[in-house]
Amino acid sequence: MHSEVSADAQPTALRIVPAQQAPFADVEAVFGTRGDPATCWCQWYKIPGSDWREEPAELAARLEQQIATAEHGGPGLVAYDGETPVGWCAVEPRPALPRLQRRRIVAKGSDEPDFDDGSVWAVTCFVVPRAHRKRGVGGALAEAAVAYARAQGARVLEAYGVDPTARAKVPAADLFPGTVSMFERAGFTEVARPTPSRAVMQVRFD
């Protein structure tokens, strides 16, 4: 795979690289020490609910290990503005996300029922620190996720977009899966709407 994907964002161009090419300290800088990202570390879809008792430091160690040992792509991308890490996008083969198949939006909306199929990838989470929001970071990461999944041999890339227009008010914390409009701009097509405010989006490479 090409080592980076550049995307224009305001006010500067972003450099986006696979997490394997970023120091883990930069990933930690994006996740921060407060809020949902710092207590989840993109492990929610990977750990059985009965085992969801680990401390944030242990979850962070899990993510660091997953980045270091990923053999078939994933588990994410890191965006930079110059040398400053400004965003994260979780994207990887769907079999790495065992709890995902039990989510109603996926169970009712995905037309890819085989969760052992490593050619189906998923975008599940975006993390952009408050100071770097409203600058196109999430959209650039979504576009880069498409390029990354394609380069890694994915057949399908799924996302589970939030449609803020379908709800009276959507807290910023609820937008971590990405928005429908953002995925549409990145080339995704809506294939199902399991709930009024959540859509299954796909890019097919086959």
PDB file of C-alpha atoms in Angstrom:
ATOM      1  CA  MET A   1       0.000   0.000   0.000  1.00  0.00           C
ATOM      2  CA  HIS A   2       1.052   3.571  -0.630  1.00  0.00           C
ATOM      3  CA  SER A   3       2.387   4.807   2.689  1.00  0.00           C
ATOM      4  CA  GLU A   4       0.023   7.718   3.044  1.00  0.00           C
ATOM      5  CA  VAL A   5      -3.142   9.255   1.681  1.00  0.00           C
ATOM      6  CA  SER A   6      -3.341  13.020   1.445  1.00  0.00           C
ATOM      7  CA  ALA A   7      -6.643  14.860   1.564  1.00  0.00           C
ATOM      8  CA  ASP A   8      -7.335  18.565   1.386  1.00  0.00           C
ATOM      9  CA  ALA A   9      -8.869  20.004   4.534  1.00  0.00           C
ATOM     10  CA  GLN A  10      -9.138  23.474   5.944  1.00  0.00           C
ATOM     11  CA  PRO A  11      -6.833  25.171   6.538  1.00  0.00           C
ATOM     12  CA  THR A  12      -4.046  22.766   5.487  1.00  0.00           C
ATOM     13  CA  ALA A  13      -3.598  19.396   3.815  1.00  0.00           C
ATOM     14  CA  LEU A  14      -3.757  16.370   6.056  1.00  0.00           C
ATOM     15  CA  ARG A  15      -1.354  13.448   5.969  1.00  0.00           C
ATOM     16  CA  ILE A  16      -3.031  10.139   6.782  1.00  0.00           C
ATOM     17  CA  VAL A  17      -1.069   6.973   7.503  1.00  0.00           C
ATOM     18  CA  PRO A  18      -1.828   3.443   8.687  1.00  0.00           C
ATOM     19  CA  ALA A  19      -1.532   3.163  12.457  1.00  0.00           C
ATOM     20  CA  GLN A  20       1.398   0.778  12.036  1.00  0.00           C
ATOM     21  CA  GLN A  21       3.387   3.704  10.656  1.00  0.00           C
ATOM     22  CA  ALA A  22       2.574   6.056  13.548  1.00  0.00           C
ATOM     23  CA  PRO A  23       4.179   6.124  16.997  1.00  0.00           C
ATOM     24  CA  PHE A  24       1.668   4.859  19.518  1.00  0.00           C
ATOM     25  CA  ALA A  25       2.241   8.078  21.456  1.00  0.00           C
ATOM     26  CA  ASP A  26       0.489   9.868  18.587  1.00  0.00           C
ATOM     27  CA  VAL A  27      -2.496   7.534  18.871  1.00  0.00           C
ATOM     28  CA  GLU A  28      -2.577   8.256  22.608  1.00  0.00           C
ATOM     29  CA  ALA A  29      -2.507  11.984  21.885  1.00  0.00           C
ATOM     30  CA  VAL A  30      -5.601  11.668  19.698  1.00  0.00           C
ATOM     31  CA  PHE A  31      -7.549   9.539  22.185  1.00  0.00           C
ATOM     32  CA  GLY A  32      -6.616  11.802  25.082  1.00  0.00           C
ATOM     33  CA  THR A  33      -7.294  11.125  28.736  1.00  0.00           C
ATOM     34  CA  ARG A  34     -10.959  12.110  29.067  1.00  0.00           C
ATOM     35  CA  GLY A  35     -14.223  11.187  27.423  1.00  0.00           C
ATOM     36  CA  ASP A  36     -15.416   8.063  25.659  1.00  0.00           C
ATOM     37  CA  PRO A  37     -12.357   7.475  23.433  1.00  0.00           C
ATOM     38  CA  ALA A  38     -10.056   7.368  26.457  1.00  0.00           C
ATOM     39  CA  THR A  39     -12.258   4.770  28.161  1.00  0.00           C
ATOM     40  CA  CYS A  40     -12.887   2.554  25.120  1.00  0.00           C
ATOM     41  CA  TRP A  41      -9.806   2.618  22.876  1.00  0.00           C
ATOM     42  CA  CYS A  42     -11.844   1.087  20.043  1.00  0.00           C
ATOM     43  CA  GLN A  43     -12.271  -2.172  21.950  1.00  0.00           C
ATOM     44  CA  TRP A  44     -16.062  -2.147  22.348  1.00  0.00           C
ATOM     45  CA  TYR A  45     -16.688  -4.366  19.322  1.00  0.00           C
ATOM     46  CA  LYS A  46     -13.798  -6.678  20.197  1.00  0.00           C
ATOM     47  CA  ILE A  47     -14.348  -7.653  23.842  1.00  0.00           C
ATOM     48  CA  PRO A  48     -17.344  -9.709  25.042  1.00  0.00           C
ATOM     49  CA  GLY A  49     -19.679  -7.727  27.254  1.00  0.00           C
ATOM     50  CA  SER A  50     -19.057 -10.021  30.194  1.00  0.00           C
ATOM     51  CA  ASP A  51     -15.356  -9.158  29.995  1.00  0.00           C
ATOM     52  CA  TRP A  52     -15.834  -5.390  29.698  1.00  0.00           C
ATOM     53  CA  ARG A  53     -14.179  -4.703  33.028  1.00  0.00           C
ATOM     54  CA  GLU A  54     -10.670  -3.693  32.070  1.00  0.00           C
ATOM     55  CA  GLU A  55      -9.134  -0.392  33.026  1.00  0.00           C
ATOM     56  CA  PRO A  56      -8.481   2.186  30.291  1.00  0.00           C
ATOM     57  CA  ALA A  57      -4.745   1.521  30.466  1.00  0.00           C
ATOM     58  CA  GLU A  58      -5.364  -2.159  29.751  1.00  0.00           C
ATOM     59  CA  LEU A  59      -7.627  -1.285  26.820  1.00  0.00           C
ATOM     60  CA  ALA A  60      -4.974   1.054  25.450  1.00  0.00           C
ATOM     61  CA  ALA A  61      -2.437  -1.762  25.726  1.00  0.00           C
ATOM     62  CA  ARG A  62      -4.799  -3.997  23.753  1.00  0.00           C
ATOM     63  CA  LEU A  63      -5.003  -1.447  20.937  1.00  0.00           C
ATOM     64  CA  GLU A  64      -1.240  -0.998  20.917  1.00  0.00           C
ATOM     65  CA  GLN A  65      -0.803  -4.760  20.604  1.00  0.00           C
ATOM     66  CA  GLN A  66      -3.410  -4.963  17.831  1.00  0.00           C
ATOM     67  CA  ILE A  67      -1.605  -2.272  15.875  1.00  0.00           C
ATOM     68  CA  ALA A  68       1.745  -4.006  16.319  1.00  0.00           C
ATOM     69  CA  THR A  69       0.506  -7.453  15.270  1.00  0.00           C
ATOM     70  CA  ALA A  70      -2.036  -6.673  12.531  1.00  0.00           C
ATOM     71  CA  GLU A  71      -1.262  -9.022   9.621  1.00  0.00           C
ATOM     72  CA  HIS A  72      -4.048  -8.270   7.164  1.00  0.00           C
ATOM     73  CA  GLY A  73      -4.526  -4.553   7.580  1.00  0.00           C
ATOM     74  CA  GLY A  74      -6.066  -2.462  10.300  1.00  0.00           C
ATOM     75  CA  PRO A  75      -6.925  -1.595  12.909  1.00  0.00           C
ATOM     76  CA  GLY A  76      -6.900   2.090  12.011  1.00  0.00           C
ATOM     77  CA  LEU A  77      -5.528   5.230  10.420  1.00  0.00           C
ATOM     78  CA  VAL A  78      -3.985   8.321  11.989  1.00  0.00           C
ATOM     79  CA  ALA A  79      -4.366  11.819  10.524  1.00  0.00           C
ATOM     80  CA  TYR A  80      -1.726  14.514  10.878  1.00  0.00           C
ATOM     81  CA  ASP A  81      -1.794  18.251  10.380  1.00  0.00           C
ATOM     82  CA  GLY A  82       1.900  18.819   9.878  1.00  0.00           C
ATOM     83  CA  GLU A  83       3.494  16.845  12.707  1.00  0.00           C
ATOM     84  CA  THR A  84       0.444  17.088  14.979  1.00  0.00           C
ATOM     85  CA  PRO A  85      -1.807  13.999  15.221  1.00  0.00           C
ATOM     86  CA  VAL A  86      -5.380  15.242  14.767  1.00  0.00           C
ATOM     87  CA  GLY A  87      -7.586  12.215  14.174  1.00  0.00           C
ATOM     88  CA  TRP A  88      -8.141   8.467  14.221  1.00  0.00           C
ATOM     89  CA  CYS A  89     -10.362   6.177  12.156  1.00  0.00           C
ATOM     90  CA  ALA A  90     -10.944   2.535  13.072  1.00  0.00           C
ATOM     91  CA  VAL A  91     -11.008   0.424   9.898  1.00  0.00           C
ATOM     92  CA  GLU A  92     -10.229  -3.279   9.666  1.00  0.00           C
ATOM     93  CA  PRO A  93     -11.567  -6.669   8.561  1.00  0.00           C
ATOM     94  CA  ARG A  94     -14.962  -7.366  10.098  1.00  0.00           C
ATOM     95  CA  PRO A  95     -13.976 -10.729  11.684  1.00  0.00           C
ATOM     96  CA  ALA A  96     -11.839  -8.721  14.135  1.00  0.00           C
ATOM     97  CA  LEU A  97     -15.057  -7.204  15.522  1.00  0.00           C
ATOM     98  CA  PRO A  98     -17.074 -10.111  16.985  1.00  0.00           C
ATOM     99  CA  ARG A  99     -19.608  -7.936  18.807  1.00  0.00           C
ATOM    100  CA  LEU A 100     -20.455  -5.987  15.686  1.00  0.00           C
ATOM    101  CA  GLN A 101     -22.672  -8.720  14.273  1.00  0.00           C
ATOM    102  CA  ARG A 102     -24.960  -8.453  17.292  1.00  0.00           C
ATOM    103  CA  ARG A 103     -25.662  -4.776  16.730  1.00  0.00           C
ATOM    104  CA  ARG A 104     -29.181  -4.284  15.394  1.00  0.00           C
ATOM    105  CA  ILE A 105     -28.088  -1.929  12.625  1.00  0.00           C
ATOM    106  CA  VAL A 106     -25.703  -4.572  11.298  1.00  0.00           C
ATOM    107  CA  ALA A 107     -27.881  -7.633  11.864  1.00  0.00           C
ATOM    108  CA  LYS A 108     -30.861  -6.020  10.128  1.00  0.00           C
ATOM    109  CA  GLY A 109     -29.077  -3.877   7.573  1.00  0.00           C
ATOM    110  CA  SER A 110     -25.981  -5.620   6.245  1.00  0.00           C
ATOM    111  CA  ASP A 111     -26.299  -7.773   3.140  1.00  0.00           C
ATOM    112  CA  GLU A 112     -23.003  -9.476   4.022  1.00  0.00           C
ATOM    113  CA  PRO A 113     -24.078 -12.113   6.597  1.00  0.00           C
ATOM    114  CA  ASP A 114     -20.808 -14.074   6.791  1.00  0.00           C
ATOM    115  CA  PHE A 115     -18.887 -12.525   9.670  1.00  0.00           C
ATOM    116  CA  ASP A 116     -15.977 -14.894   9.119  1.00  0.00           C
ATOM    117  CA  ASP A 117     -15.370 -13.360   5.687  1.00  0.00           C
ATOM    118  CA  GLY A 118     -12.165 -11.352   5.995  1.00  0.00           C
ATOM    119  CA  SER A 119     -12.777  -9.610   2.674  1.00  0.00           C
ATOM    120  CA  VAL A 120     -15.543  -7.565   4.303  1.00  0.00           C
ATOM    121  CA  TRP A 121     -14.137  -4.605   6.203  1.00  0.00           C
ATOM    122  CA  ALA A 122     -15.793  -2.095   8.511  1.00  0.00           C
ATOM    123  CA  VAL A 123     -15.293   1.507   9.551  1.00  0.00           C
ATOM    124  CA  THR A 124     -16.579   1.750  13.105  1.00  0.00           C
ATOM    125  CA  CYS A 125     -15.182   4.806  14.862  1.00  0.00           C
ATOM    126  CA  PHE A 126     -13.726   8.277  14.378  1.00  0.00           C
ATOM    127  CA  VAL A 127     -11.862  10.221  17.045  1.00  0.00           C
ATOM    128  CA  VAL A 128     -11.073  13.886  16.442  1.00  0.00           C
ATOM    129  CA  PRO A 129      -9.981  15.989  19.435  1.00  0.00           C
ATOM    130  CA  ARG A 130     -12.186  19.003  20.043  1.00  0.00           C
ATOM    131  CA  ALA A 131      -9.491  21.474  18.990  1.00  0.00           C
ATOM    132  CA  HIS A 132      -9.327  19.927  15.510  1.00  0.00           C
ATOM    133  CA  ARG A 133     -13.032  19.498  14.708  1.00  0.00           C
ATOM    134  CA  LYS A 134     -14.934  21.249  11.890  1.00  0.00           C
ATOM    135  CA  ARG A 135     -11.837  21.160   9.706  1.00  0.00           C
ATOM    136  CA  GLY A 136     -12.593  18.173   7.499  1.00  0.00           C
ATOM    137  CA  VAL A 137     -10.584  15.640   9.482  1.00  0.00           C
ATOM    138  CA  GLY A 138     -13.362  13.041   9.665  1.00  0.00           C
ATOM    139  CA  GLY A 139     -14.167  13.317   5.973  1.00  0.00           C
ATOM    140  CA  ALA A 140     -10.521  12.981   5.016  1.00  0.00           C
ATOM    141  CA  LEU A 141     -10.210   9.891   7.192  1.00  0.00           C
ATOM    142  CA  ALA A 142     -13.317   8.346   5.595  1.00  0.00           C
ATOM    143  CA  GLU A 143     -11.826   8.841   2.139  1.00  0.00           C
ATOM    144  CA  ALA A 144      -8.515   7.410   3.296  1.00  0.00           C
ATOM    145  CA  ALA A 145     -10.297   4.388   4.795  1.00  0.00           C
ATOM    146  CA  VAL A 146     -11.712   3.580   1.350  1.00  0.00           C
ATOM    147  CA  ALA A 147      -8.265   3.769  -0.245  1.00  0.00           C
ATOM    148  CA  TYR A 148      -6.711   1.739   2.557  1.00  0.00           C
ATOM    149  CA  ALA A 149      -9.296  -1.056   2.475  1.00  0.00           C
ATOM    150  CA  ARG A 150      -9.026  -1.293  -1.297  1.00  0.00           C
ATOM    151  CA  ALA A 151      -5.226  -1.481  -1.134  1.00  0.00           C
ATOM    152  CA  GLN A 152      -5.436  -4.237   1.471  1.00  0.00           C
ATOM    153  CA  GLY A 153      -7.650  -6.378  -0.761  1.00  0.00           C
ATOM    154  CA  ALA A 154     -11.065  -5.770   0.781  1.00  0.00           C
ATOM    155  CA  ARG A 155     -14.053  -6.801  -1.315  1.00  0.00           C
ATOM    156  CA  VAL A 156     -16.519  -4.632   0.605  1.00  0.00           C
ATOM    157  CA  LEU A 157     -16.103  -1.778   3.067  1.00  0.00           C
ATOM    158  CA  GLU A 158     -19.048  -1.118   5.378  1.00  0.00           C
ATOM    159  CA  ALA A 159     -19.842   1.854   7.572  1.00  0.00           C
ATOM    160  CA  TYR A 160     -22.762   2.549   9.876  1.00  0.00           C
ATOM    161  CA  GLY A 161     -23.545   6.205   9.460  1.00  0.00           C
ATOM    162  CA  VAL A 162     -25.540   8.491  11.719  1.00  0.00           C
ATOM    163  CA  ASP A 163     -28.075  10.800  10.051  1.00  0.00           C
ATOM    164  CA  PRO A 164     -28.305  13.894  12.265  1.00  0.00           C
ATOM    165  CA  THR A 165     -31.183  15.258  10.191  1.00  0.00           C
ATOM    166  CA  ALA A 166     -33.409  12.392  11.373  1.00  0.00           C
ATOM    167  CA  ARG A 167     -33.192  13.415  15.040  1.00  0.00           C
ATOM    168  CA  ALA A 168     -34.055  16.625  16.827  1.00  0.00           C
ATOM    169  CA  LYS A 169     -30.629  16.903  18.409  1.00  0.00           C
ATOM    170  CA  VAL A 170     -27.588  14.677  18.183  1.00  0.00           C
ATOM    171  CA  PRO A 171     -24.810  15.150  20.781  1.00  0.00           C
ATOM    172  CA  ALA A 172     -21.328  15.288  19.312  1.00  0.00           C
ATOM    173  CA  ALA A 173     -20.436  12.152  21.298  1.00  0.00           C
ATOM    174  CA  ASP A 174     -23.030  10.180  19.298  1.00  0.00           C
ATOM    175  CA  LEU A 175     -21.378  10.977  15.975  1.00  0.00           C
ATOM    176  CA  PHE A 176     -18.351   8.721  16.521  1.00  0.00           C
ATOM    177  CA  PRO A 177     -19.498   6.191  13.843  1.00  0.00           C
ATOM    178  CA  GLY A 178     -19.394   8.964  11.213  1.00  0.00           C
ATOM    179  CA  THR A 179     -22.300  10.635   9.414  1.00  0.00           C
ATOM    180  CA  VAL A 180     -24.260   9.555   6.366  1.00  0.00           C
ATOM    181  CA  SER A 181     -23.318  12.697   4.439  1.00  0.00           C
ATOM    182  CA  MET A 182     -19.633  12.260   5.235  1.00  0.00           C
ATOM    183  CA  PHE A 183     -19.648   8.686   3.946  1.00  0.00           C
ATOM    184  CA  GLU A 184     -21.564   9.684   0.821  1.00  0.00           C
ATOM    185  CA  ARG A 185     -18.867  12.241   0.006  1.00  0.00           C
ATOM    186  CA  ALA A 186     -16.265   9.493   0.466  1.00  0.00           C
ATOM    187  CA  GLY A 187     -17.993   7.307  -2.138  1.00  0.00           C
ATOM    188  CA  PHE A 188     -20.195   5.090   0.044  1.00  0.00           C
ATOM    189  CA  THR A 189     -23.714   4.125  -0.995  1.00  0.00           C
ATOM    190  CA  GLU A 190     -26.571   3.653   1.462  1.00  0.00           C
ATOM    191  CA  VAL A 191     -27.806   0.056   1.268  1.00  0.00           C
ATOM    192  CA  ALA A 192     -30.174  -0.093   4.254  1.00  0.00           C
ATOM    193  CA  ARG A 193     -31.794   2.131   6.878  1.00  0.00           C
ATOM    194  CA  PRO A 194     -32.479  -0.146   9.886  1.00  0.00           C
ATOM    195  CA  THR A 195     -33.525   2.854  11.980  1.00  0.00           C
ATOM    196  CA  PRO A 196     -34.500   6.380  10.900  1.00  0.00           C
ATOM    197  CA  SER A 197     -31.183   7.818  12.066  1.00  0.00           C
ATOM    198  CA  ARG A 198     -28.750   4.981  11.230  1.00  0.00           C
ATOM    199  CA  ALA A 199     -27.773   3.694   7.802  1.00  0.00           C
ATOM    200  CA  VAL A 200     -25.619   0.862   6.537  1.00  0.00           C
ATOM    201  CA  MET A 201     -23.252   2.318   3.944  1.00  0.00           C
ATOM    202  CA  GLN A 202     -20.998   0.352   1.597  1.00  0.00           C
ATOM    203  CA  VAL A 203     -18.266   0.661  -0.971  1.00  0.00           C
ATOM    204  CA  ARG A 204     -17.924  -2.461  -3.089  1.00  0.00           C
ATOM    205  CA  PHE A 205     -14.605  -3.178  -4.754  1.00  0.00           C
ATOM    206  CA  ASP A 206     -15.637  -6.371  -6.579  1.00  0.00           C
TER     207      ASP A 206
END
